Amino acid sequence: MAFRAVHQQWGTVFAHLPDLGCGQSWETVWKARPPAPITCDECRHPMHAKTSRTGLRFFAHAPGAPTCALGLESVAHHLLKLELAGAARDAGAHAELEVPGPGGTWRADVLATDPAGAWKTALEAQLAPITGADITARTDRMRADGVTSIWFSDRPRPPWLGTVPSVRLTTENADQGPAVAEGLVKFSGSLWKPAPQVAVADFLHWVFTGKVIPHTPRARLAYPLRQLPQVFTAPQYIKAEDAYLVEDERRTRIREAHLATLRAAQEKKRDEIRAKNAISRAKALDAATEAEQAARAAQTGRLREVATRFRPGIGQALAKLADEHDVTATVGWSTGDPRYAGGVPLVDEAGVTAAVFDPDPGRVRGGAFRLLAGLLLIFPSQTSKRRFEKATKRTKYKPIDGYRTDFVDSPPSGPASSRTRASSPRACTCTTPQLVARIQNAEYPAEPSDQMGPAAALFRAVCRACGGKYEKPWRRTGSTPLNQTMRPEQ
């Protein structure tokens, strides 16, 4: 089905025009004897003039026609082309159906031209599925030849809508013909909103006269509009959008400057609080140091002994301080003091508290809060660490920068005899042992020592010379692993 053909004598004829576009009546080609000499403008095959049961006039290919793009078009597509051609003429333009471009690289469904020759616009009826890339390529080919284009569809949600200058039509009011339902917008306040539905002829008149132009919106399109890459709107609405964006940028700069001032004031206040906290924490640490020295002098270490023997993870915490913080610490004599909130103080060689092991979050208040807020808190497991952090979030005792927390993986508690191996490795008897410390999955350099260090309480030292376990005091002499994989245990 086509509405355009080529007459051997009259040139191009149009089935939808009363005079065929050449001053001739329909009857001169319809049921004429002999048949009118008309051929397809696309494939040059002979055609016949026909009329449908509803009175629609069209041209059809004669039998034996090759595959032709015009012959494959649907009735709906042809009818929409007729609507667009009629609307273009009502808008004051000259309109032709199925006009090929230079060299045949494209064909316009309807080519609307200015009677004065100032512009050409292709009106494309796109009802079949098409990708955004394909429709953009077709638009670009027309634009390269000086022809702008507008794409039309009456499908509910064409996915390519807005990829190129395009609108969606509706036929809700069949008596008045199709109307533009989507793609025509106006700017209101801070958003693009849908414009009232308008007849296609009125829309095309606005486009042809420059009252409506394609535009890439920068402000958001209000719901239920889709966020289309391109829309049609009036130039005054584009100016309104520009003015809004300038004002919005100005307000944003003012707001950001105000927020920056607030953040600076907040940070200054935080610095003042940090300075005050540093003083109070230093006093709390000095008081804890005095209490530790007094407890050492009095040798009141009953709770210290209990913590050392029965608090799982103490040994790992001391080793962590030695290995990761380079602090040699022991369990404090002041264990049990309320300032540690039920935790165990881990003090360095000078008696200064370096960390607190497993404090009770329910007892962190007053003097305990001032001390613990500035110390490293080590917990026997990641679960207990998380429990402490969750509990302290619900109280008013929260340091401005949070607590410093860490954890160790403590071994299962129980009698030492239950964890003794059935066969112990032989002991080193070398006069000059060549020691390495096996810590996790690596070996570190070590040497004999006068007293047992924190790492020696948890990890094993072996002699490379004889392969035996070194049972005397030793200490680690370097923090760089000799290798990264443990050798099989001797």
Tab-separated table of N, CA and C in Angstrom, residues 399-486:
chain	number	residue	atom	x	y	z
A	399	PRO	N	33.224	9.489	73.710
A	399	PRO	CA	34.276	10.435	73.330
A	399	PRO	C	33.922	11.122	72.012
A	400	ILE	N	34.366	12.347	71.853
A	400	ILE	CA	34.025	13.116	70.661
A	400	ILE	C	34.545	12.450	69.406
A	401	ASP	N	35.667	11.756	69.491
A	401	ASP	CA	36.232	11.058	68.329
A	401	ASP	C	36.081	9.549	68.446
A	402	GLY	N	35.287	9.077	69.398
A	402	GLY	CA	35.075	7.650	69.569
A	402	GLY	C	36.173	6.981	70.386
A	403	TYR	N	35.909	5.740	70.792
A	403	TYR	CA	36.896	4.961	71.538
A	403	TYR	C	37.901	4.327	70.578
A	404	ARG	N	39.114	4.135	71.078
A	404	ARG	CA	40.119	3.354	70.343
A	404	ARG	C	39.989	1.908	70.808
A	405	THR	N	39.558	1.044	69.924
A	405	THR	CA	39.303	-0.345	70.311
A	405	THR	C	40.045	-1.304	69.387
A	406	ASP	N	40.345	-2.477	69.927
A	406	ASP	CA	40.977	-3.553	69.165
A	406	ASP	C	40.565	-4.861	69.820
A	407	PHE	N	40.926	-5.980	69.222
A	407	PHE	CA	40.549	-7.257	69.796
A	407	PHE	C	41.611	-8.296	69.475
A	408	VAL	N	41.573	-9.386	70.234
A	408	VAL	CA	42.435	-10.535	69.998
A	408	VAL	C	41.558	-11.769	69.935
A	409	ASP	N	42.082	-12.835	69.410
A	409	ASP	CA	41.363	-14.108	69.394
A	409	ASP	C	41.891	-14.946	70.546
A	410	SER	N	41.184	-14.907	71.666
A	410	SER	CA	41.664	-15.613	72.855
A	410	SER	C	41.468	-17.112	72.702
A	411	PRO	N	42.354	-17.921	73.286
A	411	PRO	CA	42.217	-19.390	73.223
A	411	PRO	C	41.107	-19.857	74.138
A	412	PRO	N	40.584	-21.053	73.928
A	412	PRO	CA	39.553	-21.570	74.834
A	412	PRO	C	40.084	-21.720	76.243
A	413	SER	N	39.231	-21.343	77.213
A	413	SER	CA	39.638	-21.458	78.613
A	413	SER	C	39.526	-22.899	79.068
A	414	GLY	N	40.198	-23.207	80.197
A	414	GLY	CA	40.168	-24.547	80.752
A	414	GLY	C	41.500	-24.917	81.337
A	415	PRO	N	41.586	-26.020	82.078
A	415	PRO	CA	42.851	-26.442	82.679
A	415	PRO	C	43.925	-26.638	81.633
A	416	ALA	N	45.117	-26.247	81.988
A	416	ALA	CA	46.230	-26.379	81.048
A	416	ALA	C	46.478	-27.830	80.676
A	417	SER	N	46.202	-28.733	81.611
A	417	SER	CA	46.479	-30.146	81.345
A	417	SER	C	45.599	-30.689	80.227
A	418	SER	N	44.375	-30.121	80.096
A	418	SER	CA	43.476	-30.616	79.049
A	418	SER	C	43.943	-30.201	77.674
A	419	ARG	N	44.832	-29.181	77.597
A	419	ARG	CA	45.322	-28.729	76.313
A	419	ARG	C	46.745	-29.187	76.038
A	420	THR	N	47.290	-30.010	76.941
A	420	THR	CA	48.658	-30.492	76.764
A	420	THR	C	48.691	-31.560	75.692
A	421	ARG	N	49.655	-31.492	74.826
A	421	ARG	CA	49.753	-32.478	73.763
A	421	ARG	C	50.209	-33.823	74.337
A	422	ALA	N	49.834	-34.842	73.615
A	422	ALA	CA	50.211	-36.190	74.068
A	422	ALA	C	51.722	-36.371	74.027
A	423	SER	N	52.352	-35.805	73.055
A	423	SER	CA	53.802	-35.930	72.955
A	423	SER	C	54.395	-34.554	72.750
A	424	SER	N	55.218	-34.084	73.673
A	424	SER	CA	55.821	-32.759	73.581
A	424	SER	C	57.093	-32.838	72.773
A	425	PRO	N	57.408	-31.771	72.011
A	425	PRO	CA	58.660	-31.765	71.255
A	425	PRO	C	59.844	-31.713	72.203
A	426	ARG	N	60.967	-32.262	71.779
A	426	ARG	CA	62.157	-32.290	72.629
A	426	ARG	C	62.686	-30.880	72.829
A	427	ALA	N	63.341	-30.661	73.929
A	427	ALA	CA	63.862	-29.344	74.279
A	427	ALA	C	65.240	-29.140	73.678
A	428	CYS	N	65.554	-27.869	73.431
A	428	CYS	CA	66.864	-27.497	72.892
A	428	CYS	C	67.915	-27.592	73.998
A	429	THR	N	69.044	-28.213	73.700
A	429	THR	CA	70.149	-28.343	74.670
A	429	THR	C	71.431	-27.742	74.135
A	430	CYS	N	71.302	-26.928	73.065
A	430	CYS	CA	72.492	-26.346	72.461
A	430	CYS	C	73.132	-25.321	73.390
A	431	THR	N	74.460	-25.266	73.350
A	431	THR	CA	75.189	-24.274	74.142
A	431	THR	C	74.929	-22.872	73.590
A	432	THR	N	74.909	-22.735	72.289
A	432	THR	CA	74.617	-21.440	71.646
A	432	THR	C	73.410	-21.638	70.719
A	433	PRO	N	72.216	-21.474	71.262
A	433	PRO	CA	71.016	-21.699	70.439
A	433	PRO	C	70.901	-20.666	69.316
A	434	GLN	N	70.397	-21.117	68.191
A	434	GLN	CA	70.074	-20.231	67.070
A	434	GLN	C	68.546	-20.146	66.990
A	435	LEU	N	67.992	-19.109	67.658
A	435	LEU	CA	66.541	-19.078	67.885
A	435	LEU	C	65.788	-18.332	66.796
A	436	VAL	N	64.581	-18.830	66.542
A	436	VAL	CA	63.580	-18.111	65.754
A	436	VAL	C	62.253	-18.229	66.502
A	437	ALA	N	61.472	-17.141	66.462
A	437	ALA	CA	60.155	-17.137	67.112
A	437	ALA	C	59.086	-17.408	66.072
A	438	ARG	N	58.282	-18.412	66.323
A	438	ARG	CA	57.192	-18.758	65.406
A	438	ARG	C	55.927	-18.040	65.867
A	439	ILE	N	55.589	-16.982	65.164
A	439	ILE	CA	54.431	-16.155	65.510
A	439	ILE	C	53.475	-16.197	64.332
A	440	GLN	N	52.279	-16.770	64.579
A	440	GLN	CA	51.282	-16.990	63.537
A	440	GLN	C	51.909	-17.793	62.399
A	441	ASN	N	51.971	-17.263	61.188
A	441	ASN	CA	52.487	-18.018	60.048
A	441	ASN	C	53.847	-17.522	59.585
A	442	ALA	N	54.612	-16.951	60.481
A	442	ALA	CA	55.914	-16.413	60.097
A	442	ALA	C	56.929	-16.687	61.204
A	443	GLU	N	58.219	-16.604	60.837
A	443	GLU	CA	59.306	-16.777	61.787
A	443	GLU	C	60.068	-15.457	61.918
A	444	TYR	N	60.329	-15.079	63.175
A	444	TYR	CA	61.014	-13.829	63.466
A	444	TYR	C	62.335	-14.144	64.190
A	445	PRO	N	63.354	-13.298	64.021
A	445	PRO	CA	64.614	-13.535	64.747
A	445	PRO	C	64.428	-13.359	66.252
A	446	ALA	N	65.092	-14.201	67.035
A	446	ALA	CA	64.981	-14.154	68.495
A	446	ALA	C	66.316	-14.552	69.110
A	447	GLU	N	66.429	-14.319	70.439
A	447	GLU	CA	67.659	-14.663	71.155
A	447	GLU	C	67.318	-14.933	72.608
A	448	PRO	N	68.166	-15.662	73.321
A	448	PRO	CA	67.940	-15.896	74.749
A	448	PRO	C	67.904	-14.575	75.501
A	449	SER	N	67.145	-14.542	76.624
A	449	SER	CA	66.987	-13.318	77.407
A	449	SER	C	67.016	-13.661	78.887
A	450	ASP	N	67.238	-12.636	79.711
A	450	ASP	CA	67.243	-12.840	81.154
A	450	ASP	C	65.846	-13.066	81.705
A	451	GLN	N	64.830	-12.483	81.062
A	451	GLN	CA	63.460	-12.663	81.550
A	451	GLN	C	62.512	-12.899	80.367
A	452	MET	N	61.387	-13.538	80.654
A	452	MET	CA	60.431	-13.914	79.626
A	452	MET	C	59.642	-12.680	79.188
A	453	GLY	N	59.687	-12.355	77.903
A	453	GLY	CA	58.929	-11.238	77.375
A	453	GLY	C	57.483	-11.614	77.094
A	454	PRO	N	56.624	-10.609	76.769
A	454	PRO	CA	55.200	-10.899	76.517
A	454	PRO	C	54.993	-11.875	75.377
A	455	ALA	N	55.753	-11.729	74.306
A	455	ALA	CA	55.567	-12.637	73.175
A	455	ALA	C	55.924	-14.069	73.546
A	456	ALA	N	56.908	-14.236	74.458
A	456	ALA	CA	57.329	-15.578	74.848
A	456	ALA	C	56.249	-16.316	75.620
A	457	ALA	N	55.307	-15.567	76.222
A	457	ALA	CA	54.231	-16.218	76.956
A	457	ALA	C	53.209	-16.858	76.023
A	458	LEU	N	53.220	-16.460	74.768
A	458	LEU	CA	52.201	-16.958	73.845
A	458	LEU	C	52.759	-17.798	72.712
A	459	PHE	N	53.949	-17.450	72.255
A	459	PHE	CA	54.479	-18.074	71.056
A	459	PHE	C	55.704	-18.926	71.380
A	460	ARG	N	56.096	-19.720	70.427
A	460	ARG	CA	57.152	-20.696	70.635
A	460	ARG	C	58.434	-20.235	69.948
A	461	ALA	N	59.534	-20.451	70.636
A	461	ALA	CA	60.853	-20.241	70.051
A	461	ALA	C	61.502	-21.606	69.858
A	462	VAL	N	62.099	-21.816	68.711
A	462	VAL	CA	62.766	-23.076	68.420
A	462	VAL	C	64.189	-22.785	67.970
A	463	CYS	N	65.000	-23.765	68.119
A	463	CYS	CA	66.410	-23.644	67.742
A	463	CYS	C	66.596	-24.213	66.343
A	464	ARG	N	67.156	-23.427	65.477
A	464	ARG	CA	67.371	-23.899	64.120
A	464	ARG	C	68.494	-24.931	64.042
A	465	ALA	N	69.374	-24.898	65.035
A	465	ALA	CA	70.513	-25.818	65.005
A	465	ALA	C	70.077	-27.256	65.276
A	466	CYS	N	69.226	-27.422	66.315
A	466	CYS	CA	68.813	-28.784	66.684
A	466	CYS	C	67.347	-29.065	66.431
A	467	GLY	N	66.561	-28.003	66.142
A	467	GLY	CA	65.135	-28.187	65.911
A	467	GLY	C	64.328	-28.345	67.175
A	468	GLY	N	64.952	-28.214	68.363
A	468	GLY	CA	64.235	-28.395	69.612
A	468	GLY	C	63.554	-27.139	70.096
A	469	LYS	N	62.575	-27.300	70.992
A	469	LYS	CA	61.859	-26.187	71.590
A	469	LYS	C	62.750	-25.518	72.629
A	470	TYR	N	62.806	-24.180	72.595
A	470	TYR	CA	63.619	-23.446	73.566
A	470	TYR	C	62.706	-23.060	74.721
A	471	GLU	N	62.962	-23.613	75.911
A	471	GLU	CA	62.065	-23.451	77.043
A	471	GLU	C	62.506	-22.371	78.021
A	472	LYS	N	63.666	-21.796	77.825
A	472	LYS	CA	64.142	-20.754	78.716
A	472	LYS	C	63.630	-19.389	78.230
A	473	PRO	N	63.817	-18.334	79.035
A	473	PRO	CA	63.374	-17.003	78.599
A	473	PRO	C	64.047	-16.585	77.296
A	474	TRP	N	63.280	-15.902	76.464
A	474	TRP	CA	63.801	-15.409	75.196
A	474	TRP	C	63.047	-14.148	74.827
A	475	ARG	N	63.589	-13.451	73.848
A	475	ARG	CA	62.921	-12.256	73.364
A	475	ARG	C	63.108	-12.152	71.853
A	476	ARG	N	62.177	-11.457	71.236
A	476	ARG	CA	62.258	-11.255	69.793
A	476	ARG	C	63.216	-10.109	69.497
A	477	THR	N	64.067	-10.257	68.460
A	477	THR	CA	65.067	-9.234	68.149
A	477	THR	C	64.782	-8.482	66.862
A	478	GLY	N	63.687	-8.779	66.194
A	478	GLY	CA	63.356	-8.077	64.962
A	478	GLY	C	61.884	-8.217	64.639
A	479	SER	N	61.364	-7.233	63.896
A	479	SER	CA	59.943	-7.244	63.529
A	479	SER	C	59.718	-7.649	62.076
A	480	THR	N	60.782	-7.981	61.349
A	480	THR	CA	60.660	-8.413	59.955
A	480	THR	C	60.704	-9.932	59.880
A	481	PRO	N	59.663	-10.558	59.308
A	481	PRO	CA	59.641	-12.023	59.246
A	481	PRO	C	60.801	-12.563	58.413
A	482	LEU	N	61.347	-13.687	58.892
A	482	LEU	CA	62.384	-14.367	58.120
A	482	LEU	C	61.766	-15.122	56.958
A	483	ASN	N	60.563	-15.637	57.149
A	483	ASN	CA	59.813	-16.264	56.056
A	483	ASN	C	58.343	-16.126	56.377
A	484	GLN	N	57.496	-16.431	55.422
A	484	GLN	CA	56.071	-16.212	55.596
A	484	GLN	C	55.286	-17.500	55.793
A	485	THR	N	55.954	-18.615	55.760
A	485	THR	CA	55.268	-19.893	55.953
A	485	THR	C	55.953	-20.679	57.029
A	486	MET	N	55.193	-21.242	57.920
A	486	MET	CA	55.761	-22.031	59.010
A	486	MET	C	56.292	-23.376	58.511
